């Protein structure tokens, strides 16, 4: 009979294999706040090109002050789920402010967007229904769908013909309700979903449409509402999930925003909402301030857009192989995991903090450096980073 020692030794063996394959993810320890420049234990003043801190709100003075004031007024935590005694006035206020921002009827907060997706599908769909999901959807969507009994169909990434085909398959299987679900923005490639076409296809087929807006809320579209604004379908998406952990301050927290009856049912039945703690007051206060800032003017998202196109053009001119697009996620393709690791390491030595992504986060052979600019970066910082990319890229023969 295998012993518990065998169990631990099997884990050590598998970890050894991950390391030997060059696939071990090592966490770098930062000793500063998140920002356009950060310090780690080994390096100080690195230009930071990897955070989801799109608008620079994680350490924005007004956001930090709002968190501090809310901490003073409403305490550190509630020690409760929402329906027992975890709902404060500010939770209700943030839910209604998010609904206004996103153009929906109502919003429900979760501890994370992972939980929002995890508690969505099972609550709304039964065995008679079908969910049709883009094959590259985020892990939390995949897991959420796994938990529900609906028939599961996947369409090829960003392939409208296949989406139509899968909807016909769902009809042929006698599906009652159909929900098409896609990332608004796919985080590994920066690809933006063609929501205008997807909405039209859903309408032809009588399907609901849901999107995960984690990499869009706050900056995509001309007033930063998200992919639905950018693609001209604002107010016409049935369900939006998103995060407070990226552009909207970067701490944690997620939400689902939809028609009132959808949100009402989630409050009754969604397991991560019913069985997990309420969002901390300071995060809620900071989220409200983030929305104040974004509704007051579009300066931050405009700067992000400028920085994105400037840096993308700069990397392209140096000869790097970029996945095309316009999102602040700029994938620099190097294909091999090992090259991604070495390029990231060399850039770090040159004062630029980027992360290599490789299997299993992206498919084998598609390793990359995922660059991300923020609204905070100055032109001088971006130019310094481009010089480092030129040097490291030439040394490692990634560019000529
Ligand atoms: C980051 C991310 C999530 C998870 O968000 P959290 O709030 O950190 O749990 C979910 N979906 C997508 C597409 C994401 O990029």
mmCIF file of C-alpha atoms and ligand atoms in Angstrom:
data_model
loop_
_atom_site.group_PDB
_atom_site.id
_atom_site.type_symbol
_atom_site.label_atom_id
_atom_site.label_comp_id
_atom_site.label_asym_id
_atom_site.label_seq_id
_atom_site.Cartn_x
_atom_site.Cartn_y
_atom_site.Cartn_z
ATOM 1 C CA UNK A 1 0.000 0.000 0.000
ATOM 2 C CA UNK A 2 1.443 3.443 -0.899
ATOM 3 C CA UNK A 3 2.426 5.467 2.160
ATOM 4 C CA UNK A 4 2.021 9.156 2.813
ATOM 5 C CA UNK A 5 5.777 9.417 2.189
ATOM 6 C CA UNK A 6 5.110 8.128 -1.322
ATOM 7 C CA UNK A 7 2.605 10.908 -1.800
ATOM 8 C CA UNK A 8 5.102 13.619 -0.839
ATOM 9 C CA UNK A 9 7.834 12.030 -2.878
ATOM 10 C CA UNK A 10 5.552 11.926 -5.938
ATOM 11 C CA UNK A 11 4.953 15.664 -5.525
ATOM 12 C CA UNK A 12 8.708 16.340 -5.273
ATOM 13 C CA UNK A 13 9.261 14.269 -8.396
ATOM 14 C CA UNK A 14 6.632 16.172 -10.363
ATOM 15 C CA UNK A 15 7.978 19.546 -9.191
ATOM 16 C CA UNK A 16 11.422 18.412 -10.309
ATOM 17 C CA UNK A 17 10.042 17.595 -13.741
ATOM 18 C CA UNK A 18 8.375 21.007 -14.013
ATOM 19 C CA UNK A 19 11.681 22.653 -13.150
ATOM 20 C CA UNK A 20 13.692 20.450 -15.514
ATOM 21 C CA UNK A 21 11.336 21.400 -18.352
ATOM 22 C CA UNK A 22 12.036 25.095 -17.663
ATOM 23 C CA UNK A 23 8.404 25.617 -16.679
ATOM 24 C CA UNK A 24 8.816 26.514 -13.023
ATOM 25 C CA UNK A 25 7.163 29.796 -12.126
ATOM 26 C CA UNK A 26 9.199 31.756 -9.622
ATOM 27 C CA UNK A 27 7.619 34.608 -7.696
ATOM 28 C CA UNK A 28 9.646 37.771 -7.481
ATOM 29 C CA UNK A 29 9.281 39.524 -4.146
ATOM 30 C CA UNK A 30 8.472 43.212 -4.373
ATOM 31 C CA UNK A 31 9.369 45.610 -1.611
ATOM 32 C CA UNK A 32 7.419 48.612 -2.873
ATOM 33 C CA UNK A 33 3.855 49.533 -3.749
ATOM 34 C CA UNK A 34 2.561 48.620 -7.191
ATOM 35 C CA UNK A 35 3.362 51.335 -9.725
ATOM 36 C CA UNK A 36 5.057 52.264 -12.982
ATOM 37 C CA UNK A 37 8.332 51.664 -11.115
ATOM 38 C CA UNK A 38 8.768 49.039 -8.432
ATOM 39 C CA UNK A 39 11.524 47.584 -6.291
ATOM 40 C CA UNK A 40 12.161 43.930 -5.591
ATOM 41 C CA UNK A 41 14.463 42.283 -3.083
ATOM 42 C CA UNK A 42 17.167 42.121 -5.746
ATOM 43 C CA UNK A 43 16.558 45.238 -7.823
ATOM 44 C CA UNK A 44 15.380 48.740 -7.170
ATOM 45 C CA UNK A 45 13.614 51.101 -9.536
ATOM 46 C CA UNK A 46 12.506 48.643 -12.148
ATOM 47 C CA UNK A 47 10.220 49.940 -14.871
ATOM 48 C CA UNK A 48 7.171 47.779 -14.372
ATOM 49 C CA UNK A 49 5.579 46.387 -17.519
ATOM 50 C CA UNK A 50 3.591 43.522 -16.059
ATOM 51 C CA UNK A 51 0.869 44.687 -13.704
ATOM 52 C CA UNK A 52 -2.862 44.713 -14.370
ATOM 53 C CA UNK A 53 -2.762 48.178 -12.844
ATOM 54 C CA UNK A 54 -3.926 49.662 -16.160
ATOM 55 C CA UNK A 55 -4.908 53.089 -14.920
ATOM 56 C CA UNK A 56 -2.394 53.398 -12.133
ATOM 57 C CA UNK A 57 -5.098 53.449 -9.463
ATOM 58 C CA UNK A 58 -3.443 50.905 -7.107
ATOM 59 C CA UNK A 59 -1.452 53.615 -5.409
ATOM 60 C CA UNK A 60 -3.400 56.665 -6.605
ATOM 61 C CA UNK A 61 -3.470 59.176 -3.717
ATOM 62 C CA UNK A 62 -7.236 59.706 -3.882
ATOM 63 C CA UNK A 63 -7.947 55.986 -4.045
ATOM 64 C CA UNK A 64 -5.643 55.274 -1.108
ATOM 65 C CA UNK A 65 -7.220 58.134 0.861
ATOM 66 C CA UNK A 66 -10.711 56.799 0.145
ATOM 67 C CA UNK A 67 -9.672 53.355 1.365
ATOM 68 C CA UNK A 68 -8.237 54.883 4.535
ATOM 69 C CA UNK A 69 -11.332 56.999 5.234
ATOM 70 C CA UNK A 70 -13.598 54.009 4.720
ATOM 71 C CA UNK A 71 -11.412 51.945 7.022
ATOM 72 C CA UNK A 72 -11.922 54.611 9.687
ATOM 73 C CA UNK A 73 -15.669 54.989 9.121
ATOM 74 C CA UNK A 74 -16.713 51.389 8.466
ATOM 75 C CA UNK A 75 -13.992 49.248 10.022
ATOM 76 C CA UNK A 76 -11.563 46.658 8.722
ATOM 77 C CA UNK A 77 -13.913 43.787 8.029
ATOM 78 C CA UNK A 78 -17.404 42.482 8.644
ATOM 79 C CA UNK A 79 -16.783 38.881 9.550
ATOM 80 C CA UNK A 80 -19.873 37.832 7.678
ATOM 81 C CA UNK A 81 -21.302 36.865 4.357
ATOM 82 C CA UNK A 82 -23.631 39.411 2.822
ATOM 83 C CA UNK A 83 -27.002 37.935 3.780
ATOM 84 C CA UNK A 84 -26.226 37.519 7.480
ATOM 85 C CA UNK A 85 -24.664 40.824 8.489
ATOM 86 C CA UNK A 86 -22.130 41.636 5.787
ATOM 87 C CA UNK A 87 -23.975 44.314 3.814
ATOM 88 C CA UNK A 88 -23.177 47.966 4.489
ATOM 89 C CA UNK A 89 -24.602 51.024 2.771
ATOM 90 C CA UNK A 90 -21.377 51.317 0.770
ATOM 91 C CA UNK A 91 -21.768 47.811 -0.684
ATOM 92 C CA UNK A 92 -25.198 48.775 -2.004
ATOM 93 C CA UNK A 93 -23.812 52.064 -3.266
ATOM 94 C CA UNK A 94 -20.950 50.406 -5.151
ATOM 95 C CA UNK A 95 -23.358 47.915 -6.712
ATOM 96 C CA UNK A 96 -25.562 50.673 -8.023
ATOM 97 C CA UNK A 97 -22.608 52.766 -9.191
ATOM 98 C CA UNK A 98 -21.211 49.791 -11.116
ATOM 99 C CA UNK A 99 -24.621 49.238 -12.720
ATOM 100 C CA UNK A 100 -24.698 52.843 -13.881
ATOM 101 C CA UNK A 101 -21.122 52.677 -15.162
ATOM 102 C CA UNK A 102 -21.734 49.449 -17.070
ATOM 103 C CA UNK A 103 -25.237 50.293 -18.317
ATOM 104 C CA UNK A 104 -27.013 47.437 -16.559
ATOM 105 C CA UNK A 105 -29.909 47.141 -14.101
ATOM 106 C CA UNK A 106 -28.176 45.659 -11.086
ATOM 107 C CA UNK A 107 -24.834 44.356 -9.819
ATOM 108 C CA UNK A 108 -23.755 41.845 -7.186
ATOM 109 C CA UNK A 109 -20.320 41.950 -5.554
ATOM 110 C CA UNK A 110 -18.122 38.890 -4.982
ATOM 111 C CA UNK A 111 -14.799 38.307 -3.258
ATOM 112 C CA UNK A 112 -13.200 38.000 -6.694
ATOM 113 C CA UNK A 113 -14.066 37.742 -10.370
ATOM 114 C CA UNK A 114 -12.991 34.118 -10.127
ATOM 115 C CA UNK A 115 -15.872 33.670 -7.693
ATOM 116 C CA UNK A 116 -18.259 35.711 -9.850
ATOM 117 C CA UNK A 117 -17.633 33.319 -12.740
ATOM 118 C CA UNK A 118 -17.579 30.312 -10.420
ATOM 119 C CA UNK A 119 -21.031 31.121 -9.073
ATOM 120 C CA UNK A 120 -22.701 32.208 -12.291
ATOM 121 C CA UNK A 121 -23.493 29.286 -14.557
ATOM 122 C CA UNK A 122 -24.669 26.735 -12.031
ATOM 123 C CA UNK A 123 -27.102 29.260 -10.585
ATOM 124 C CA UNK A 124 -28.676 30.312 -13.855
ATOM 125 C CA UNK A 125 -28.615 27.220 -16.066
ATOM 126 C CA UNK A 126 -29.997 23.734 -15.672
ATOM 127 C CA UNK A 127 -29.566 20.440 -17.505
ATOM 128 C CA UNK A 128 -32.064 21.523 -20.190
ATOM 129 C CA UNK A 129 -29.915 24.540 -21.123
ATOM 130 C CA UNK A 130 -26.706 25.041 -23.081
ATOM 131 C CA UNK A 131 -23.654 27.213 -22.585
ATOM 132 C CA UNK A 132 -21.521 28.015 -25.612
ATOM 133 C CA UNK A 133 -18.047 29.141 -24.646
ATOM 134 C CA UNK A 134 -15.029 30.481 -26.566
ATOM 135 C CA UNK A 135 -12.295 27.840 -26.320
ATOM 136 C CA UNK A 136 -9.776 30.351 -24.955
ATOM 137 C CA UNK A 137 -11.986 31.643 -22.167
ATOM 138 C CA UNK A 138 -10.380 32.329 -18.791
ATOM 139 C CA UNK A 139 -9.869 29.455 -16.358
ATOM 140 C CA UNK A 140 -12.518 30.818 -13.995
ATOM 141 C CA UNK A 141 -15.152 30.658 -16.754
ATOM 142 C CA UNK A 142 -14.120 27.121 -17.608
ATOM 143 C CA UNK A 143 -14.352 26.094 -13.961
ATOM 144 C CA UNK A 144 -17.685 27.869 -13.512
ATOM 145 C CA UNK A 145 -19.097 26.047 -16.525
ATOM 146 C CA UNK A 146 -17.777 22.729 -15.203
ATOM 147 C CA UNK A 147 -19.879 23.217 -12.086
ATOM 148 C CA UNK A 148 -23.139 23.553 -13.990
ATOM 149 C CA UNK A 149 -25.287 20.817 -15.505
ATOM 150 C CA UNK A 150 -26.036 22.592 -18.782
ATOM 151 C CA UNK A 151 -24.874 21.088 -22.050
ATOM 152 C CA UNK A 152 -21.417 22.486 -22.786
ATOM 153 C CA UNK A 153 -20.323 23.504 -26.244
ATOM 154 C CA UNK A 154 -17.116 25.260 -27.202
ATOM 155 C CA UNK A 155 -16.575 27.370 -30.286
ATOM 156 C CA UNK A 156 -13.191 27.907 -31.890
ATOM 157 C CA UNK A 157 -11.543 31.062 -30.618
ATOM 158 C CA UNK A 158 -12.991 34.186 -32.209
ATOM 159 C CA UNK A 159 -14.585 32.068 -34.980
ATOM 160 C CA UNK A 160 -18.045 33.389 -35.824
ATOM 161 C CA UNK A 161 -18.878 30.566 -38.227
ATOM 162 C CA UNK A 162 -18.146 28.006 -35.552
ATOM 163 C CA UNK A 163 -20.192 29.988 -33.026
ATOM 164 C CA UNK A 164 -23.178 29.769 -35.408
ATOM 165 C CA UNK A 165 -22.518 26.081 -35.859
ATOM 166 C CA UNK A 166 -22.397 25.404 -32.102
ATOM 167 C CA UNK A 167 -25.634 27.340 -31.593
ATOM 168 C CA UNK A 168 -27.290 25.122 -34.204
ATOM 169 C CA UNK A 169 -25.892 22.083 -32.380
ATOM 170 C CA UNK A 170 -27.423 23.374 -29.150
ATOM 171 C CA UNK A 171 -30.774 23.768 -30.913
ATOM 172 C CA UNK A 172 -30.497 20.287 -32.395
ATOM 173 C CA UNK A 173 -29.898 18.930 -28.890
ATOM 174 C CA UNK A 174 -33.137 20.626 -27.819
ATOM 175 C CA UNK A 175 -31.548 23.216 -25.538
ATOM 176 C CA UNK A 176 -34.072 25.412 -23.735
ATOM 177 C CA UNK A 177 -32.032 28.538 -22.930
ATOM 178 C CA UNK A 178 -28.679 29.235 -24.601
ATOM 179 C CA UNK A 179 -25.937 31.393 -23.087
ATOM 180 C CA UNK A 180 -22.951 32.402 -25.195
ATOM 181 C CA UNK A 181 -20.054 33.416 -22.965
ATOM 182 C CA UNK A 182 -16.759 35.030 -23.930
ATOM 183 C CA UNK A 183 -13.922 37.031 -22.481
ATOM 184 C CA UNK A 184 -14.363 40.644 -23.605
ATOM 185 C CA UNK A 185 -10.578 40.719 -23.857
ATOM 186 C CA UNK A 186 -8.419 37.594 -23.937
ATOM 187 C CA UNK A 187 -5.628 38.249 -21.511
ATOM 188 C CA UNK A 188 -2.842 36.230 -23.100
ATOM 189 C CA UNK A 189 -3.215 37.744 -26.579
ATOM 190 C CA UNK A 190 -4.974 41.048 -25.948
ATOM 191 C CA UNK A 191 -7.562 39.980 -28.527
ATOM 192 C CA UNK A 192 -10.814 41.911 -28.244
ATOM 193 C CA UNK A 193 -13.992 39.900 -28.782
ATOM 194 C CA UNK A 194 -16.133 40.919 -31.770
ATOM 195 C CA UNK A 195 -19.130 41.646 -29.604
ATOM 196 C CA UNK A 196 -21.068 43.410 -32.349
ATOM 197 C CA UNK A 197 -21.022 40.281 -34.503
ATOM 198 C CA UNK A 198 -21.488 37.959 -31.540
ATOM 199 C CA UNK A 199 -24.522 39.947 -30.373
ATOM 200 C CA UNK A 200 -26.073 39.748 -33.836
ATOM 201 C CA UNK A 201 -25.475 35.991 -33.984
ATOM 202 C CA UNK A 202 -26.980 35.538 -30.519
ATOM 203 C CA UNK A 203 -30.021 37.569 -31.580
ATOM 204 C CA UNK A 204 -30.566 35.402 -34.675
ATOM 205 C CA UNK A 205 -30.474 32.342 -32.469
ATOM 206 C CA UNK A 206 -32.344 33.655 -29.420
ATOM 207 C CA UNK A 207 -29.288 33.243 -27.200
ATOM 208 C CA UNK A 208 -28.225 35.255 -24.182
ATOM 209 C CA UNK A 209 -24.776 36.856 -24.241
ATOM 210 C CA UNK A 210 -22.387 37.087 -21.294
ATOM 211 C CA UNK A 211 -18.890 38.587 -21.170
ATOM 212 C CA UNK A 212 -15.995 38.661 -18.721
ATOM 213 C CA UNK A 213 -14.670 42.216 -18.644
ATOM 214 C CA UNK A 214 -11.694 41.853 -16.298
ATOM 215 C CA UNK A 215 -9.300 43.312 -18.888
ATOM 216 C CA UNK A 216 -11.696 45.986 -20.146
ATOM 217 C CA UNK A 217 -13.707 47.657 -17.376
ATOM 218 C CA UNK A 218 -12.410 51.153 -16.745
ATOM 219 C CA UNK A 219 -10.555 51.796 -19.983
ATOM 220 C CA UNK A 220 -11.888 50.119 -23.122
ATOM 221 C CA UNK A 221 -14.312 52.228 -25.167
ATOM 222 C CA UNK A 222 -14.252 55.996 -25.387
ATOM 223 C CA UNK A 223 -15.472 56.519 -21.823
ATOM 224 C CA UNK A 224 -13.874 53.369 -20.442
ATOM 225 C CA UNK A 225 -17.053 51.367 -19.887
ATOM 226 C CA UNK A 226 -15.650 48.285 -21.557
ATOM 227 C CA UNK A 227 -15.750 46.083 -24.627
ATOM 228 C CA UNK A 228 -19.492 46.591 -25.056
ATOM 229 C CA UNK A 229 -18.904 50.324 -25.402
ATOM 230 C CA UNK A 230 -15.974 49.839 -27.784
ATOM 231 C CA UNK A 231 -17.963 47.487 -30.003
ATOM 232 C CA UNK A 232 -21.183 49.517 -30.034
ATOM 233 C CA UNK A 233 -23.316 47.121 -27.988
ATOM 234 C CA UNK A 234 -23.502 49.100 -24.746
ATOM 235 C CA UNK A 235 -26.706 48.132 -22.917
ATOM 236 C CA UNK A 236 -27.126 45.036 -25.096
ATOM 237 C CA UNK A 237 -25.050 42.455 -23.235
ATOM 238 C CA UNK A 238 -27.076 40.270 -20.874
ATOM 239 C CA UNK A 239 -24.428 39.468 -18.275
ATOM 240 C CA UNK A 240 -21.118 41.173 -17.452
ATOM 241 C CA UNK A 241 -18.624 39.783 -14.973
ATOM 242 C CA UNK A 242 -15.606 41.809 -13.906
ATOM 243 C CA UNK A 243 -13.030 42.570 -11.271
ATOM 244 C CA UNK A 244 -12.035 45.318 -8.878
ATOM 245 C CA UNK A 245 -8.596 43.693 -8.877
ATOM 246 C CA UNK A 246 -7.263 45.179 -12.104
ATOM 247 C CA UNK A 247 -7.998 48.654 -13.515
ATOM 248 C CA UNK A 248 -10.404 49.623 -10.702
ATOM 249 C CA UNK A 249 -7.784 49.787 -7.957
ATOM 250 C CA UNK A 250 -6.160 46.398 -8.120
ATOM 251 C CA UNK A 251 -6.881 45.111 -4.609
ATOM 252 C CA UNK A 252 -9.477 42.373 -4.984
ATOM 253 C CA UNK A 253 -13.179 41.873 -5.441
ATOM 254 C CA UNK A 254 -15.377 41.011 -8.389
ATOM 255 C CA UNK A 255 -18.917 41.444 -9.619
ATOM 256 C CA UNK A 256 -21.654 40.269 -11.908
ATOM 257 C CA UNK A 257 -23.778 42.956 -13.536
ATOM 258 C CA UNK A 258 -26.968 42.100 -15.395
ATOM 259 C CA UNK A 259 -30.754 42.371 -15.500
ATOM 260 C CA UNK A 260 -32.401 42.717 -12.090
ATOM 261 C CA UNK A 261 -33.860 39.202 -12.105
ATOM 262 C CA UNK A 262 -30.459 37.649 -12.842
ATOM 263 C CA UNK A 263 -28.824 39.486 -9.951
ATOM 264 C CA UNK A 264 -31.781 38.703 -7.666
ATOM 265 C CA UNK A 265 -31.371 34.989 -8.370
ATOM 266 C CA UNK A 266 -27.600 35.131 -7.838
ATOM 267 C CA UNK A 267 -28.201 36.673 -4.398
ATOM 268 C CA UNK A 268 -30.447 33.717 -3.541
ATOM 269 C CA UNK A 269 -28.429 30.846 -4.950
ATOM 270 C CA UNK A 270 -24.879 31.708 -6.009
ATOM 271 C CA UNK A 271 -22.618 29.653 -3.768
ATOM 272 C CA UNK A 272 -19.486 31.893 -3.643
ATOM 273 C CA UNK A 273 -21.808 34.770 -2.653
ATOM 274 C CA UNK A 274 -23.729 32.819 -0.032
ATOM 275 C CA UNK A 275 -20.778 31.010 1.489
ATOM 276 C CA UNK A 276 -17.859 33.441 1.287
ATOM 277 C CA UNK A 277 -17.122 36.656 3.134
ATOM 278 C CA UNK A 278 -18.273 40.093 2.031
ATOM 279 C CA UNK A 279 -15.835 42.435 0.264
ATOM 280 C CA UNK A 280 -13.815 44.464 2.813
ATOM 281 C CA UNK A 281 -15.108 48.019 3.374
ATOM 282 C CA UNK A 282 -11.830 49.706 2.431
ATOM 283 C CA UNK A 283 -11.896 47.999 -0.963
ATOM 284 C CA UNK A 284 -15.482 49.101 -1.502
ATOM 285 C CA UNK A 285 -14.635 52.701 -0.586
ATOM 286 C CA UNK A 286 -11.674 52.658 -2.950
ATOM 287 C CA UNK A 287 -13.844 51.171 -5.714
ATOM 288 C CA UNK A 288 -16.321 54.023 -5.328
ATOM 289 C CA UNK A 289 -13.489 56.542 -5.611
ATOM 290 C CA UNK A 290 -12.132 54.792 -8.699
ATOM 291 C CA UNK A 291 -15.534 55.156 -10.368
ATOM 292 C CA UNK A 292 -15.703 58.837 -9.332
ATOM 293 C CA UNK A 293 -12.371 59.434 -11.045
ATOM 294 C CA UNK A 294 -13.290 57.547 -14.211
ATOM 295 C CA UNK A 295 -16.709 59.168 -14.556
ATOM 296 C CA UNK A 296 -15.288 62.655 -13.969
ATOM 297 C CA UNK A 297 -12.942 62.525 -16.951
ATOM 298 C CA UNK A 298 -11.340 60.192 -19.437
ATOM 299 C CA UNK A 299 -7.788 61.475 -18.959
ATOM 300 C CA UNK A 300 -6.436 58.244 -17.503
ATOM 301 C CA UNK A 301 -7.870 55.912 -20.120
ATOM 302 C CA UNK A 302 -6.793 58.362 -22.860
ATOM 303 C CA UNK A 303 -3.221 58.315 -21.561
ATOM 304 C CA UNK A 304 -3.304 54.536 -21.395
ATOM 305 C CA UNK A 305 -4.398 54.409 -25.020
ATOM 306 C CA UNK A 306 -1.590 56.788 -26.076
ATOM 307 C CA UNK A 307 1.011 54.824 -24.128
ATOM 308 C CA UNK A 308 -0.193 51.543 -25.590
ATOM 309 C CA UNK A 309 0.073 52.663 -29.185
ATOM 310 C CA UNK A 310 3.411 54.367 -28.563
ATOM 311 C CA UNK A 311 4.997 51.297 -26.998
ATOM 312 C CA UNK A 312 3.487 48.885 -29.498
ATOM 313 C CA UNK A 313 4.842 50.958 -32.378
ATOM 314 C CA UNK A 314 8.247 51.135 -30.691
ATOM 315 C CA UNK A 315 8.525 47.380 -30.216
ATOM 316 C CA UNK A 316 7.323 46.781 -33.763
ATOM 317 C CA UNK A 317 9.961 49.152 -35.148
ATOM 318 C CA UNK A 318 12.646 47.182 -33.297
ATOM 319 C CA UNK A 319 11.557 44.089 -35.179
ATOM 320 C CA UNK A 320 9.850 42.103 -32.424
ATOM 321 C CA UNK A 321 7.152 39.625 -33.413
ATOM 322 C CA UNK A 322 4.007 41.057 -31.819
ATOM 323 C CA UNK A 323 0.505 39.674 -31.778
ATOM 324 C CA UNK A 324 -1.437 42.376 -33.625
ATOM 325 C CA UNK A 325 -4.012 44.437 -31.779
ATOM 326 C CA UNK A 326 -4.690 47.673 -29.958
ATOM 327 C CA UNK A 327 -5.104 46.612 -26.326
ATOM 328 C CA UNK A 328 -2.511 47.624 -23.668
ATOM 329 C CA UNK A 329 -1.620 43.916 -23.491
ATOM 330 C CA UNK A 330 1.220 43.568 -26.006
ATOM 331 C CA UNK A 331 2.364 39.955 -26.500
ATOM 332 C CA UNK A 332 5.988 39.734 -27.662
ATOM 333 C CA UNK A 333 6.239 36.264 -29.182
ATOM 334 C CA UNK A 334 9.449 34.297 -28.591
ATOM 335 C CA UNK A 335 7.881 30.800 -28.890
ATOM 336 C CA UNK A 336 10.190 28.764 -26.592
ATOM 337 C CA UNK A 337 9.640 28.796 -22.829
ATOM 338 C CA UNK A 338 13.353 28.969 -22.238
ATOM 339 C CA UNK A 339 13.784 32.059 -24.453
ATOM 340 C CA UNK A 340 10.915 33.748 -22.645
ATOM 341 C CA UNK A 341 12.595 33.086 -19.296
ATOM 342 C CA UNK A 342 15.999 34.305 -20.490
ATOM 343 C CA UNK A 343 14.649 37.419 -22.166
ATOM 344 C CA UNK A 344 12.669 38.315 -19.046
ATOM 345 C CA UNK A 345 15.771 37.735 -16.910
ATOM 346 C CA UNK A 346 17.983 39.893 -19.141
ATOM 347 C CA UNK A 347 15.405 42.687 -19.208
ATOM 348 C CA UNK A 348 15.276 42.560 -15.442
ATOM 349 C CA UNK A 349 19.044 43.041 -15.304
ATOM 350 C CA UNK A 350 18.546 46.027 -17.575
ATOM 351 C CA UNK A 351 15.950 47.506 -15.226
ATOM 352 C CA UNK A 352 12.721 46.411 -16.903
ATOM 353 C CA UNK A 353 10.299 44.111 -15.143
ATOM 354 C CA UNK A 354 8.340 41.843 -17.475
ATOM 355 C CA UNK A 355 7.078 38.303 -17.123
ATOM 356 C CA UNK A 356 7.523 35.388 -19.480
ATOM 357 C CA UNK A 357 4.416 33.298 -20.122
ATOM 358 C CA UNK A 358 4.680 29.722 -21.251
ATOM 359 C CA UNK A 359 2.908 26.381 -21.029
ATOM 360 C CA UNK A 360 0.509 25.678 -19.348
ATOM 361 C CA UNK A 361 -0.594 29.324 -19.240
ATOM 362 C CA UNK A 362 -0.300 29.529 -23.048
ATOM 363 C CA UNK A 363 -0.054 26.661 -25.569
ATOM 364 C CA UNK A 364 3.319 24.945 -26.044
ATOM 365 C CA UNK A 365 5.487 26.716 -28.618
ATOM 366 C CA UNK A 366 3.734 30.032 -28.015
ATOM 367 C CA UNK A 367 5.838 31.339 -25.153
ATOM 368 C CA UNK A 368 5.929 35.073 -24.921
ATOM 369 C CA UNK A 369 6.729 38.142 -22.918
ATOM 370 C CA UNK A 370 3.468 39.833 -22.133
ATOM 371 C CA UNK A 371 4.123 43.542 -21.966
ATOM 372 C CA UNK A 372 1.615 45.824 -20.378
ATOM 373 C CA UNK A 373 1.815 49.567 -20.221
ATOM 374 C CA UNK A 374 -0.198 51.665 -17.820
ATOM 375 C CA UNK A 375 -1.504 55.204 -17.799
ATOM 376 C CA UNK A 376 1.227 56.002 -15.289
ATOM 377 C CA UNK A 377 4.225 55.400 -17.527
ATOM 378 C CA UNK A 378 6.036 58.483 -18.699
ATOM 379 C CA UNK A 379 7.439 58.728 -22.211
ATOM 380 C CA UNK A 380 10.926 58.675 -20.675
ATOM 381 C CA UNK A 381 10.180 55.379 -18.928
ATOM 382 C CA UNK A 382 8.786 53.868 -22.102
ATOM 383 C CA UNK A 383 11.834 55.005 -24.091
ATOM 384 C CA UNK A 384 14.202 53.524 -21.507
ATOM 385 C CA UNK A 385 12.257 50.269 -21.660
ATOM 386 C CA UNK A 386 12.453 50.231 -25.473
ATOM 387 C CA UNK A 387 16.243 50.633 -25.309
ATOM 388 C CA UNK A 388 16.431 47.683 -22.933
ATOM 389 C CA UNK A 389 14.257 45.599 -25.261
ATOM 390 C CA UNK A 390 16.536 46.469 -28.184
ATOM 391 C CA UNK A 391 19.652 45.393 -26.279
ATOM 392 C CA UNK A 392 18.234 42.216 -24.728
ATOM 393 C CA UNK A 393 16.494 41.234 -27.963
ATOM 394 C CA UNK A 394 19.733 41.517 -29.941
ATOM 395 C CA UNK A 395 21.816 39.684 -27.335
ATOM 396 C CA UNK A 396 19.400 36.753 -27.309
ATOM 397 C CA UNK A 397 18.997 36.936 -31.111
ATOM 398 C CA UNK A 398 15.251 37.419 -30.804
ATOM 399 C CA UNK A 399 15.636 40.391 -33.145
ATOM 400 C CA UNK A 400 18.309 41.146 -35.735
HETATM 401 C C1 LIG B 1 -7.995 38.250 -13.732
HETATM 402 C C2 LIG B 1 -9.159 37.579 -14.352
HETATM 403 C C3 LIG B 1 -10.130 36.939 -13.582
HETATM 404 C C4 LIG B 1 -9.995 36.798 -12.103
HETATM 405 O O1 LIG B 1 -10.154 38.014 -11.464
HETATM 406 P P1 LIG B 1 -9.984 38.076 -9.871
HETATM 407 O O2 LIG B 1 -10.851 39.185 -9.448
HETATM 408 O O3 LIG B 1 -8.539 38.307 -9.614
HETATM 409 O O4 LIG B 1 -10.433 36.758 -9.343
HETATM 410 C C5 LIG B 1 -11.242 36.411 -14.216
HETATM 411 N N1 LIG B 1 -11.382 36.493 -15.564
HETATM 412 C C6 LIG B 1 -10.457 37.077 -16.337
HETATM 413 C C7 LIG B 1 -10.657 37.150 -17.809
HETATM 414 C C8 LIG B 1 -9.311 37.627 -15.754
HETATM 415 O O5 LIG B 1 -8.376 38.179 -16.522
#
